[in-house]
Short mmCIF file of C-alpha atoms in Angstrom, two decimals:
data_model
loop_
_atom_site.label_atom_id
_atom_site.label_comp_id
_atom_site.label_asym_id
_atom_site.label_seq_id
_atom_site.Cartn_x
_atom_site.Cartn_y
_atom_site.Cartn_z
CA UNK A 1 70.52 111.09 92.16
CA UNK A 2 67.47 112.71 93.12
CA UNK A 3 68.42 116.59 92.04
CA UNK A 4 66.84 117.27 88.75
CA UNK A 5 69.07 118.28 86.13
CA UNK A 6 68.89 120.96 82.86
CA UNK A 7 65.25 119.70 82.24
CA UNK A 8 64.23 120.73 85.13
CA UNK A 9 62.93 117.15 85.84
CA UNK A 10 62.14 116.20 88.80
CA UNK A 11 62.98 112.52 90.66
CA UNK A 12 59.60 112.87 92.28
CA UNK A 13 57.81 113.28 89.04
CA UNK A 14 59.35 110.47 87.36
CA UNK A 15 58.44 107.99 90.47
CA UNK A 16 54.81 108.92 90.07
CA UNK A 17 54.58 108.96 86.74
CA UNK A 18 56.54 105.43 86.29
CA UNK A 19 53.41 103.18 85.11
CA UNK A 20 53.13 105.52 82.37
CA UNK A 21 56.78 106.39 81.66
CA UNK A 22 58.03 103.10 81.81
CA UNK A 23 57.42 102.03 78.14
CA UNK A 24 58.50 104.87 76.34
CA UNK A 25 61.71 105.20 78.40
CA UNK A 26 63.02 101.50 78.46
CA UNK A 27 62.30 102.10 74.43
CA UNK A 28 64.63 105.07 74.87
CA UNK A 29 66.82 103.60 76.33
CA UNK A 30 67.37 100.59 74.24
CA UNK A 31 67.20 103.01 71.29
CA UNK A 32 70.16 104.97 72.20
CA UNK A 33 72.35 101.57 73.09
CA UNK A 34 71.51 100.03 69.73
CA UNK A 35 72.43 103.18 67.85
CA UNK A 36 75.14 103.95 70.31
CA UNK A 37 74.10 107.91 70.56
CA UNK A 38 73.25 109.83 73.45
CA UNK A 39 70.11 112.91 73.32
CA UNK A 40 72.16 115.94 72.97
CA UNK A 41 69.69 117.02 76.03
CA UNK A 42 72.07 114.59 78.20
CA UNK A 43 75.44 116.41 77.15
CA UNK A 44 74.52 119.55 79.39
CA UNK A 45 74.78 119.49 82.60
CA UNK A 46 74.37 122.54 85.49
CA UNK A 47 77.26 122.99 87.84
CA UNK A 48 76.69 123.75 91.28
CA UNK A 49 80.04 124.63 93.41
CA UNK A 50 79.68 122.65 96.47
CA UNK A 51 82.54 123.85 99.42
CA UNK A 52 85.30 121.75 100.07
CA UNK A 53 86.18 124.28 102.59
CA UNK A 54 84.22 125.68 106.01
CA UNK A 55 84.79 129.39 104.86
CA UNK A 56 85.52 129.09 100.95
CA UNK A 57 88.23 131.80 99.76
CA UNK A 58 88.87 131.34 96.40
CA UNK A 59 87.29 129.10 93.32
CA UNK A 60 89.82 125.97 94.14
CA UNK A 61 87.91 125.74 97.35
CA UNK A 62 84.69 124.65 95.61
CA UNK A 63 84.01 121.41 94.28
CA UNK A 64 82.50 121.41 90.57
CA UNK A 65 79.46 118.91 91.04
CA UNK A 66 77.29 118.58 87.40
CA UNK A 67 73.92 117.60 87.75
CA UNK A 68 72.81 116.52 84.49
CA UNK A 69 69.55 115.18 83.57
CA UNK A 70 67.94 112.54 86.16
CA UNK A 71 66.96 109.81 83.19
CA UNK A 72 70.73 109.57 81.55
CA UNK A 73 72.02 108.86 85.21
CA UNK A 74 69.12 106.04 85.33
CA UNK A 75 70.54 105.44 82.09
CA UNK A 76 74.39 105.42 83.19
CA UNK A 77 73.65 103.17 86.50
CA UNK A 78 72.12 100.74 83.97
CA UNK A 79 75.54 100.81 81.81
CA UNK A 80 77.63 100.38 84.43
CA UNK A 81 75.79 97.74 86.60
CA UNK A 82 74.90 95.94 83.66
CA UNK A 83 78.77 95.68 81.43
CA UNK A 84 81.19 97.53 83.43
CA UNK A 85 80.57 95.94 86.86
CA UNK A 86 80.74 92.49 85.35
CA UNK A 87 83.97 93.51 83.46
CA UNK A 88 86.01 94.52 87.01
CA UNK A 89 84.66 91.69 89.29
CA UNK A 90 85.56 88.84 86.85
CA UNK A 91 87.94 87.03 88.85
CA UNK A 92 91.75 86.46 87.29
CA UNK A 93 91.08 89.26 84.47
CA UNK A 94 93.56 91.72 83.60
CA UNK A 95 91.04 94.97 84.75
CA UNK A 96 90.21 93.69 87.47
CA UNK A 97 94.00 92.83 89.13
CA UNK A 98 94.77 96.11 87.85
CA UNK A 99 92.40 97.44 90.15
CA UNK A 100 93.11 95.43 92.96
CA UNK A 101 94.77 98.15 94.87
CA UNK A 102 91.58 100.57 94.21
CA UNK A 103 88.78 100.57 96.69
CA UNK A 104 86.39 103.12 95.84
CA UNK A 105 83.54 103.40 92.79
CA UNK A 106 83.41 99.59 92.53
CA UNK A 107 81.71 96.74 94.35
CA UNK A 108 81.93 96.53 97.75
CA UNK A 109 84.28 99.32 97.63
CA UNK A 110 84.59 101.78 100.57
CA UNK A 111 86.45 103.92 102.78
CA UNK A 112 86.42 101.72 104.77
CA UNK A 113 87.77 99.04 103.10
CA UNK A 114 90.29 100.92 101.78
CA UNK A 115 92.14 102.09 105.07
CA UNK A 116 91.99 98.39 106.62
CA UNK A 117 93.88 97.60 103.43
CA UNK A 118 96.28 100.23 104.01
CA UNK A 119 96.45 99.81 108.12
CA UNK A 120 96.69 95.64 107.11
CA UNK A 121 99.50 96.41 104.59
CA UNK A 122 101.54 98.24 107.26
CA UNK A 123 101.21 96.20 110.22
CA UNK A 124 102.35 93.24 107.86
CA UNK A 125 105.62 95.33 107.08
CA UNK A 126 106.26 96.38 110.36
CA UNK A 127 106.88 92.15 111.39
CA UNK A 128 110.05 92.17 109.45
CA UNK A 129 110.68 95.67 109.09
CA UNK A 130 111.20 98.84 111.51
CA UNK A 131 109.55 101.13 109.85
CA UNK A 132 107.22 101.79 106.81
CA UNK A 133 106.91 105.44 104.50
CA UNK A 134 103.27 106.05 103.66
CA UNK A 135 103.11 109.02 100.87
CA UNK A 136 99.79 110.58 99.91
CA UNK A 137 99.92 111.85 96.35
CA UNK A 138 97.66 114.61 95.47
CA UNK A 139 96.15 115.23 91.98
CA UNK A 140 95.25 118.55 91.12
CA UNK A 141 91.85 118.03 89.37
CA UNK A 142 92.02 114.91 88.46
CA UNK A 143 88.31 114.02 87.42
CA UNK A 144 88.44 117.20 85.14
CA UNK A 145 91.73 117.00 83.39
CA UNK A 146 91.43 113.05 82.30
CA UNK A 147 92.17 112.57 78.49
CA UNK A 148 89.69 111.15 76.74
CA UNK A 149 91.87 109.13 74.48
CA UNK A 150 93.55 107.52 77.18
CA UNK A 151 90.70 106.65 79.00
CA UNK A 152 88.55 105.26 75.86
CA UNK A 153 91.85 102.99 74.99
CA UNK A 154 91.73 101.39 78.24
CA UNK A 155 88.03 101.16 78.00
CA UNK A 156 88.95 99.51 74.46
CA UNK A 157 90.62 96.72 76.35
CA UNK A 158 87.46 95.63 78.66
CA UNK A 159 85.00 92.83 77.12
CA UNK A 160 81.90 95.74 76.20
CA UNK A 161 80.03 94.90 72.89
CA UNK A 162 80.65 97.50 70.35
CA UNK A 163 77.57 99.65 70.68
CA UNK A 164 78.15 100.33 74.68
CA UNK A 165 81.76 100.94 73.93
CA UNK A 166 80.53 103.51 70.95
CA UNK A 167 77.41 104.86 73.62
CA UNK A 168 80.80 105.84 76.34
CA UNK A 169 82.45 107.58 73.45
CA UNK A 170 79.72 109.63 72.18
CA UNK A 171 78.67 110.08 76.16
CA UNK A 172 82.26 111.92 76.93
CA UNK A 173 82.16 113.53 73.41
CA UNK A 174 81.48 117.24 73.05
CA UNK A 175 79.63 118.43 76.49
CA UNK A 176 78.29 121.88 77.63
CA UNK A 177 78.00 123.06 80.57
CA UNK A 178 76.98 126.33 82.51
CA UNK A 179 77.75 127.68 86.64
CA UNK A 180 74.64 127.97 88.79
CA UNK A 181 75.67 130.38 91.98
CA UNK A 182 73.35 132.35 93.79
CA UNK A 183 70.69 132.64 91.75
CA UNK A 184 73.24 133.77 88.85
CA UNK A 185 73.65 131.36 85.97
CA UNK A 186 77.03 131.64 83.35
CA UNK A 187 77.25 131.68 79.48
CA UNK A 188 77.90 128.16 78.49
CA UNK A 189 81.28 126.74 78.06
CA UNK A 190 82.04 123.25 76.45
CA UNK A 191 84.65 120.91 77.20
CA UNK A 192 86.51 117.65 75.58
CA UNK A 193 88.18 116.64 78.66
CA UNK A 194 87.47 114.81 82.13
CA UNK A 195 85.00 112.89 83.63
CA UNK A 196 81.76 114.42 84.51
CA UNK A 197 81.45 115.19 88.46
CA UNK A 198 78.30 114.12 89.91
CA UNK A 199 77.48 111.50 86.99
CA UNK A 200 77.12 107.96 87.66
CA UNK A 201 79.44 106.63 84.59
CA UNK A 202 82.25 109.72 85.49
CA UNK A 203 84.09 108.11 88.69
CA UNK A 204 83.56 104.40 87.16
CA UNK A 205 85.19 105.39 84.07
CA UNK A 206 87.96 107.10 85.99
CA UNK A 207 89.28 104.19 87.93
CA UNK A 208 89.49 102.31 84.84
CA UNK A 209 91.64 105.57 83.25
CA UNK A 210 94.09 104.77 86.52
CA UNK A 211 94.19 101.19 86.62
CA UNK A 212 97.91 101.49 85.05
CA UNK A 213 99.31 103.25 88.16
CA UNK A 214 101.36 100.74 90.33
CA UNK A 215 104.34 100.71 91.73
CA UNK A 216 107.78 99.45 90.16
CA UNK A 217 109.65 97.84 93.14
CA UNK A 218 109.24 94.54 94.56
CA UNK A 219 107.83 95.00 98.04
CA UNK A 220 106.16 98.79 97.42
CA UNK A 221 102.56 98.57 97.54
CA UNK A 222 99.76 101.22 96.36
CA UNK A 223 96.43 101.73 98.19
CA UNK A 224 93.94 103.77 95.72
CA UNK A 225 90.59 105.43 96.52
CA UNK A 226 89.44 107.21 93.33
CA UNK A 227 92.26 109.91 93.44
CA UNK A 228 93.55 109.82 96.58
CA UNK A 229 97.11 107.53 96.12
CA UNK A 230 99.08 106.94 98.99
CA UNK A 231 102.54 104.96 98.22
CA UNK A 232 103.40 102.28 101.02
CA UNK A 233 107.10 101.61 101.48
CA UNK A 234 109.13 99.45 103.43
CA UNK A 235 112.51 100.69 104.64
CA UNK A 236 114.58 98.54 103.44
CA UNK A 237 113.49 99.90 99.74
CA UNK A 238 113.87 103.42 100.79
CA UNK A 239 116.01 104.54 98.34
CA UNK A 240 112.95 103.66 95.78
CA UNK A 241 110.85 106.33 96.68
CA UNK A 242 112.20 108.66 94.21
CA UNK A 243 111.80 106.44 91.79
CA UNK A 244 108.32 105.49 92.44
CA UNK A 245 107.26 109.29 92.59
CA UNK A 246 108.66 109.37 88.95
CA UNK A 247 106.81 106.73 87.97
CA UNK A 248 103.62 107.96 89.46
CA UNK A 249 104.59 111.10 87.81
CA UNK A 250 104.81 109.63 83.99
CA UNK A 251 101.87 107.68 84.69
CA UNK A 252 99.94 110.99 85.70
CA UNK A 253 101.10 112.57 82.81
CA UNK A 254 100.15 109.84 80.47
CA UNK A 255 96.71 110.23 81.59
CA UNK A 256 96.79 114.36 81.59
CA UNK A 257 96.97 114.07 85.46
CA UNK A 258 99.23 116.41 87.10
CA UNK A 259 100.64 115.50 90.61
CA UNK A 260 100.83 118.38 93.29
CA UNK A 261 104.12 118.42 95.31
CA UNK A 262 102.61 120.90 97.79
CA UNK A 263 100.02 118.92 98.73
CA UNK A 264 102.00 115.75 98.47
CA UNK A 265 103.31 114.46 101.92
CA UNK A 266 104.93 111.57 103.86
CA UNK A 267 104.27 109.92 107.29
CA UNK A 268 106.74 107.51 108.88
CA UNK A 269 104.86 104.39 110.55
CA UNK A 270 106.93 102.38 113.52
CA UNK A 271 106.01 100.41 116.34
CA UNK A 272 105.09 102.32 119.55
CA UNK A 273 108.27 101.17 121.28
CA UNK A 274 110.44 102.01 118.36
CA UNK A 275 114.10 103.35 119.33
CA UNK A 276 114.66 103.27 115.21
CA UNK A 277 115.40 106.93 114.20
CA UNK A 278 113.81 108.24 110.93
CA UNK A 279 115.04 107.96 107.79
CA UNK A 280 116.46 111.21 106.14
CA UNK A 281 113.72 113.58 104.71
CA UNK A 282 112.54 112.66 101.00
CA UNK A 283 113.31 115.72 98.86
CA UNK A 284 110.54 118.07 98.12
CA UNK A 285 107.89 116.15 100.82
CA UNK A 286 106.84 117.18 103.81
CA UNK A 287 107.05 114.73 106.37
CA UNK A 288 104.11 114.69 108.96
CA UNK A 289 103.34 112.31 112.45
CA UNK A 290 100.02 112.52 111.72
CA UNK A 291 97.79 112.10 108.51
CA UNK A 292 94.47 112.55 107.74
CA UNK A 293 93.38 109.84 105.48
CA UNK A 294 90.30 109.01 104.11
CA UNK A 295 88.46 110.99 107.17
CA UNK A 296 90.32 109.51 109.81
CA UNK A 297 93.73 110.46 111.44
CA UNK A 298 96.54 108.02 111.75
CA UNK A 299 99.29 108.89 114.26
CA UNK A 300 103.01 107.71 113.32
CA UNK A 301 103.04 105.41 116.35
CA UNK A 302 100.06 103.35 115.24
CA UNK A 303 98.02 104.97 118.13
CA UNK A 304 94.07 106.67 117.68
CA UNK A 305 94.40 109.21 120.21
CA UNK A 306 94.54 112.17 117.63
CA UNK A 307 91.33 110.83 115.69
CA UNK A 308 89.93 110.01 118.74
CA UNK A 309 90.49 113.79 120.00
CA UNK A 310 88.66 114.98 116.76
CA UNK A 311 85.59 113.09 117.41
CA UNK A 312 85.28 114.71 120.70
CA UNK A 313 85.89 117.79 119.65
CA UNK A 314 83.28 117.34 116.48
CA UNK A 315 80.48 115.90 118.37
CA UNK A 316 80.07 119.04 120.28
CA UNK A 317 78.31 119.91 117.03
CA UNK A 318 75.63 117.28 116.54
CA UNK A 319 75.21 117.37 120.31
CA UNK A 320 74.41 121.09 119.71
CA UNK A 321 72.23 120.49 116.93
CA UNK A 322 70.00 118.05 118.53
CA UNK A 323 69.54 120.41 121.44
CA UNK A 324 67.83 122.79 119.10
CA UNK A 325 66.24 120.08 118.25
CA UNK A 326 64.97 118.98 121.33
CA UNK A 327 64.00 122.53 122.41
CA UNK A 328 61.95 122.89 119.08
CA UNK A 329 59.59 119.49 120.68
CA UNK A 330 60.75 117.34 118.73
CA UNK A 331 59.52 113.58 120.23
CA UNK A 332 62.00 111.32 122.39
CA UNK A 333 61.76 108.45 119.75
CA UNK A 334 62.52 110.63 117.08
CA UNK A 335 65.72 112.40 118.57
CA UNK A 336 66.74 109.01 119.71
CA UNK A 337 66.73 108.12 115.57
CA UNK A 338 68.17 111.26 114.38
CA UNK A 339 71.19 110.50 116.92
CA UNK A 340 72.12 107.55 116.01
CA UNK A 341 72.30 108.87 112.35
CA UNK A 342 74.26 112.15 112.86
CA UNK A 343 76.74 111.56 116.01
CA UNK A 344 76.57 107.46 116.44
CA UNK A 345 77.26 107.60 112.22
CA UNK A 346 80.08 110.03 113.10
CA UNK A 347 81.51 108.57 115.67
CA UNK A 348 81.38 105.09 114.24
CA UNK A 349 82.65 106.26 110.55
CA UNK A 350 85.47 103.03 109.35
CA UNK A 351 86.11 101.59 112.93
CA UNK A 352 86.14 98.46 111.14
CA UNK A 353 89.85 99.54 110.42
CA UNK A 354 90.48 102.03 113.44
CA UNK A 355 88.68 100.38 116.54
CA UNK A 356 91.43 97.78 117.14
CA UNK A 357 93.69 100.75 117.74
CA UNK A 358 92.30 102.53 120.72
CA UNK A 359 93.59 102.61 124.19
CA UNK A 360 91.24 102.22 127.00
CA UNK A 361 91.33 105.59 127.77
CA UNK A 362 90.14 105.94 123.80
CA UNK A 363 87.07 103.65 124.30
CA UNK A 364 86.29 105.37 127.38
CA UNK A 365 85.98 108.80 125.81
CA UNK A 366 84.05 107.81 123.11
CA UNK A 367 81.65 106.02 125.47
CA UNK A 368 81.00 108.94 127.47
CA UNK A 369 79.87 111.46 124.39
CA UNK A 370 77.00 108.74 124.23
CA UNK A 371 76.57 108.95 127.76
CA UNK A 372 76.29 112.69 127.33
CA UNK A 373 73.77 112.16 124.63
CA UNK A 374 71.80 110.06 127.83
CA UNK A 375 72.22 112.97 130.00
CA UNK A 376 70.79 115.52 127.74
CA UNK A 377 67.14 113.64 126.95
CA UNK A 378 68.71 111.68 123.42
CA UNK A 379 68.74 108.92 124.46
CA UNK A 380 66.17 106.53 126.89
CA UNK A 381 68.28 103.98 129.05
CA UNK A 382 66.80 101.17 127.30
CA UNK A 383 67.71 102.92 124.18
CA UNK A 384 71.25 104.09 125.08
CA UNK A 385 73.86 101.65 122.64
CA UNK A 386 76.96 100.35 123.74
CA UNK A 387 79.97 101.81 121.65
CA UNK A 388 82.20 98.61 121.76
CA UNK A 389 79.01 96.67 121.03
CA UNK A 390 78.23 98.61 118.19
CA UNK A 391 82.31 98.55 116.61
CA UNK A 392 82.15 94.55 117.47
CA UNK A 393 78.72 94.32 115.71
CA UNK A 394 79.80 96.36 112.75
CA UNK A 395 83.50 94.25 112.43
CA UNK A 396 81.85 90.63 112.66
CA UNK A 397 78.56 92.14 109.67
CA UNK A 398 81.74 93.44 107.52
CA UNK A 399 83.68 89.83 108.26
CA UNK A 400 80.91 87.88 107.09
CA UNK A 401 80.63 89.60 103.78
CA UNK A 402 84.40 89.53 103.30
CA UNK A 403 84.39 85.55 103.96
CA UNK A 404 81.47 84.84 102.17
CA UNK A 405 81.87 86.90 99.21
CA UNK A 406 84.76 86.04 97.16
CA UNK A 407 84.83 89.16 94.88
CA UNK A 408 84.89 91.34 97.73
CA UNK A 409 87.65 93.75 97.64
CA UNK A 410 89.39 92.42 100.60
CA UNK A 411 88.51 88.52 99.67
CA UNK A 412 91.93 88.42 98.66
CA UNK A 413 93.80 89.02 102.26
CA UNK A 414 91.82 86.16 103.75
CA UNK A 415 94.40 83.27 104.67
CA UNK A 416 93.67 79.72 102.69
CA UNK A 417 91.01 77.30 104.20
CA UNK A 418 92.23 74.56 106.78
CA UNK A 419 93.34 71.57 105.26
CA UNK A 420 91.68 69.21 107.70
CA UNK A 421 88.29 68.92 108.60
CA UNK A 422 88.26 67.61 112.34
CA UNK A 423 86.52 70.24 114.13
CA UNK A 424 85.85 69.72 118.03
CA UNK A 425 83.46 72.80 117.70
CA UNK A 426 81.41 74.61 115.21
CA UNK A 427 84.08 77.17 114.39
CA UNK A 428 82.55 80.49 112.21
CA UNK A 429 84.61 79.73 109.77
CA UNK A 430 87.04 77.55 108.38
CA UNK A 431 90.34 79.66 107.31
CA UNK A 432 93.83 78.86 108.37
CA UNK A 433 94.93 80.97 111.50
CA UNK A 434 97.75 83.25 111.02
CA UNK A 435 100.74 83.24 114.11
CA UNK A 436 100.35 84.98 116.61
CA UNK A 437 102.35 88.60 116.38
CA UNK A 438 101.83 91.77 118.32
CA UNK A 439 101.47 93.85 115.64
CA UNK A 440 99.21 91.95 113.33
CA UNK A 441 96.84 91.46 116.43
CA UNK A 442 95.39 94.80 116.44
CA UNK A 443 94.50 95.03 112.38
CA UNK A 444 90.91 93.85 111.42
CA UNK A 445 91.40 90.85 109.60
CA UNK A 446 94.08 89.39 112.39
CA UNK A 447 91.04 90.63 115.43
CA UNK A 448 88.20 88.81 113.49
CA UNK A 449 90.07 85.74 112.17
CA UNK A 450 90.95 84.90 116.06
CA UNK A 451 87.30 85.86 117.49
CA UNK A 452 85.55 83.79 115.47
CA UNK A 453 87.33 81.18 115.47
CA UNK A 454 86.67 80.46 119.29
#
């Protein structure tokens, strides 16, 4: 948001000159609504090729971020918050149980959010079943290959008056664009397809373009963040699987989406204990006991050891880097801060949805990076946090807002309210406690539902 764009317009600029740009730009701004067009100055945008990879080899190892001008994203954040928001969190509407299985770009939305979903989804199948297929489905460039036509027909469908439905045509219309890398700029090149990367209306516009993507068998479920798909099947509808990869398929290709194979893999879920052997290979994926999903790395037997192995390993880094730190003078107070936003923020990333997975010997590892971080001058005693306190802190903040907020994006996993009202205690809250199970027990909803409500 705060990169200037084309203009060369800075954020900081704009924030100090807001008493006196205020006027003219709400007029431009309600100008271009009313007569549905958007400044041809907001149609360009600069790409800068960000690295998706340590040590890039080749141009699919860059990400294509646009950064276009700083007042049409001001402009796009006030479209989206203002009609298309509004549009997806209207309870019982058709766009917004489409998107019930998406969990990113959208209120509430997160990563984190998204994998308790999935984890949820599969510790409920494993009850009744003995194991569960999980297949991630990769899209090769999805945000750049969308069809406009499909997208502004679903768009059609959402309750917009006329003139913001015309100002989202005329925004994805004709664009230009030119390559800034090191200190070389290219010729310009337009385009008539995809959402722009690095806008603010791009990845809201592309959920709605893949709201139609669900599965086709009673029982199969999908879990969606932006692009990232992952197909969760019971086994006693394995035999579907082909069948929903077709589907996914057509529905890709309705949209101008194309699904990579190679990329395109399959993890089989069971109880630790499990003496079930695995289903035969599904043709043409790979089939993995541990995947990396949304950051974090989920092991076939439902265990964190793997993703608890990375953190380890990956905190050797920000332990580094606040050495230098450290050695350059910089104050105790101030290290302690910078800490707990590089490797506390690392090492706490989702456990809302991974924390009730960890061994002992888990916990215990993670505790002693921060007691390494004590060691080294990070962190004061006094100062020094408590990693289970901080996970139990972080699960009963995220509980309250998914109890309390009934458009949350996990509102709808909550069990009913208690029928009676006889209390003996003041209880947290007032849902309808699920049985017992030793499965369920370590998911996030199941933890929470049970400590609060003693």
């Amino acid at each position: 948001m705060s990169a200037a764009g084309p203009d060369g317009l800075p954020s900081w600029f704009i924030k100090i000159a807001a008493p006196g740009l205020a006027l003219p730009v709400s007029h431009l701004f309600n100008l271009s609504i009313i007569q549905s067009h958007v400044p041809s100055q907001w149609k360009h945008a600069d790409i800068t090729p960000i690295s998706k990879v340590p040590q890039p080899k080749t141009c699919s190892d860059y990400r294509p971020i646009s950064l276009t001008p700083i007042l049409c994203r001001v402009m796009e954040k006030l479209i989206i918050k203002t009609f298309i928001y509004p549009c997806i969190t209207t309870p019982n509407s058709t766009i917004a149980e489409s998107l019930a299985d998406q969990y990113a770009f959208r209120p509430t939305g997160s990563t984190s959010a998204a994998l308790i979903y999935l984890l949820h989804t599969v510790s409920d199948i494993l009850e009744v079943h003995p194991y569960v297929h999980v297949i991630s489905c990769d899209f090769s460039k999805a945000f750049d290959s969308v069809r406009h036509s499909s997208l502004m027909s679903k768009i059609a469908e959402l309750p917009l008056p006329d003139s913001v439905y015309n100002w989202i045509g005329d925004f994805l219309g004709p664009r230009s664009h030119c390559t800034k890398f090191q200190s070389k700029i290219s010729s310009l090149a337009y385009i008539n397809a995809g959402v722009v990367q690095g806008s603010a209306l791009g990845p809201a516009a592309f959920i709605i373009c893949a709201s139609d993507l669900h599965t086709i068998t009673t029982g199969n479920k999908t879990c969606k963040y932006a692009d990232d798909v992952y197909l969760i099947v019971p086994a006693s509808n394995s035999l579907s699987i082909q069948l929903e990869l077709d589907n996914i398929n057509l529905c890709a290709a309705n949209n101008n989406l194309r699904l990579n194979p190679q990329k395109s893999s399959e993890i089989i879920f069971k109880h630790q204990r499990s003496h079930f052997t695995d289903p035969p290979l599904t043709n043409g994926l790979a089939r993995v006991f541990s995947m990396k999903i949304l950051g974090v790395t989920l092991q076939s037997n439902m265990l964190m050891t793997e993703h608890v192995h990375t953190l380890v390993s990956k905190s050797a880094q920000s332990l580094y880097a606040l050495k230098l730190l450290k050695s350059n003078g910089l104050s105790p107070s101030l290290l302690s801060t910078v800490c707990n936003a590089t490797l506390l923020s690392r090492l706490s990333y989702a456990s809302a949805a991974w924390w009730g997975y960890t061994s002992v010997d888990d916990r215990v590892r993670l505790q002693a990076i921060l007691n390494k971080a004590l060691r080294w001058g990070f962190y004061s005693k006094t100062s020094l946090p408590n990693f289970i306190s901080v996970c139990e802190k972080s699960d009963s903040g995220l509980f309250h807002k998914i109890s309390s907020t009934p458009t949350h994006v996990l509102h709808h996993l909550l069990p009913p309210p208690r029928l009676h009202s006889h209390n003996l205690r003041v209880k947290s809250h007032n849902l309808t406690l699920p049985l017992n199970s030793s499965g369920m027990c370590r998911n996030f909803l199941f933890r929470l539902l049970f400590k609060d409500a003693y």
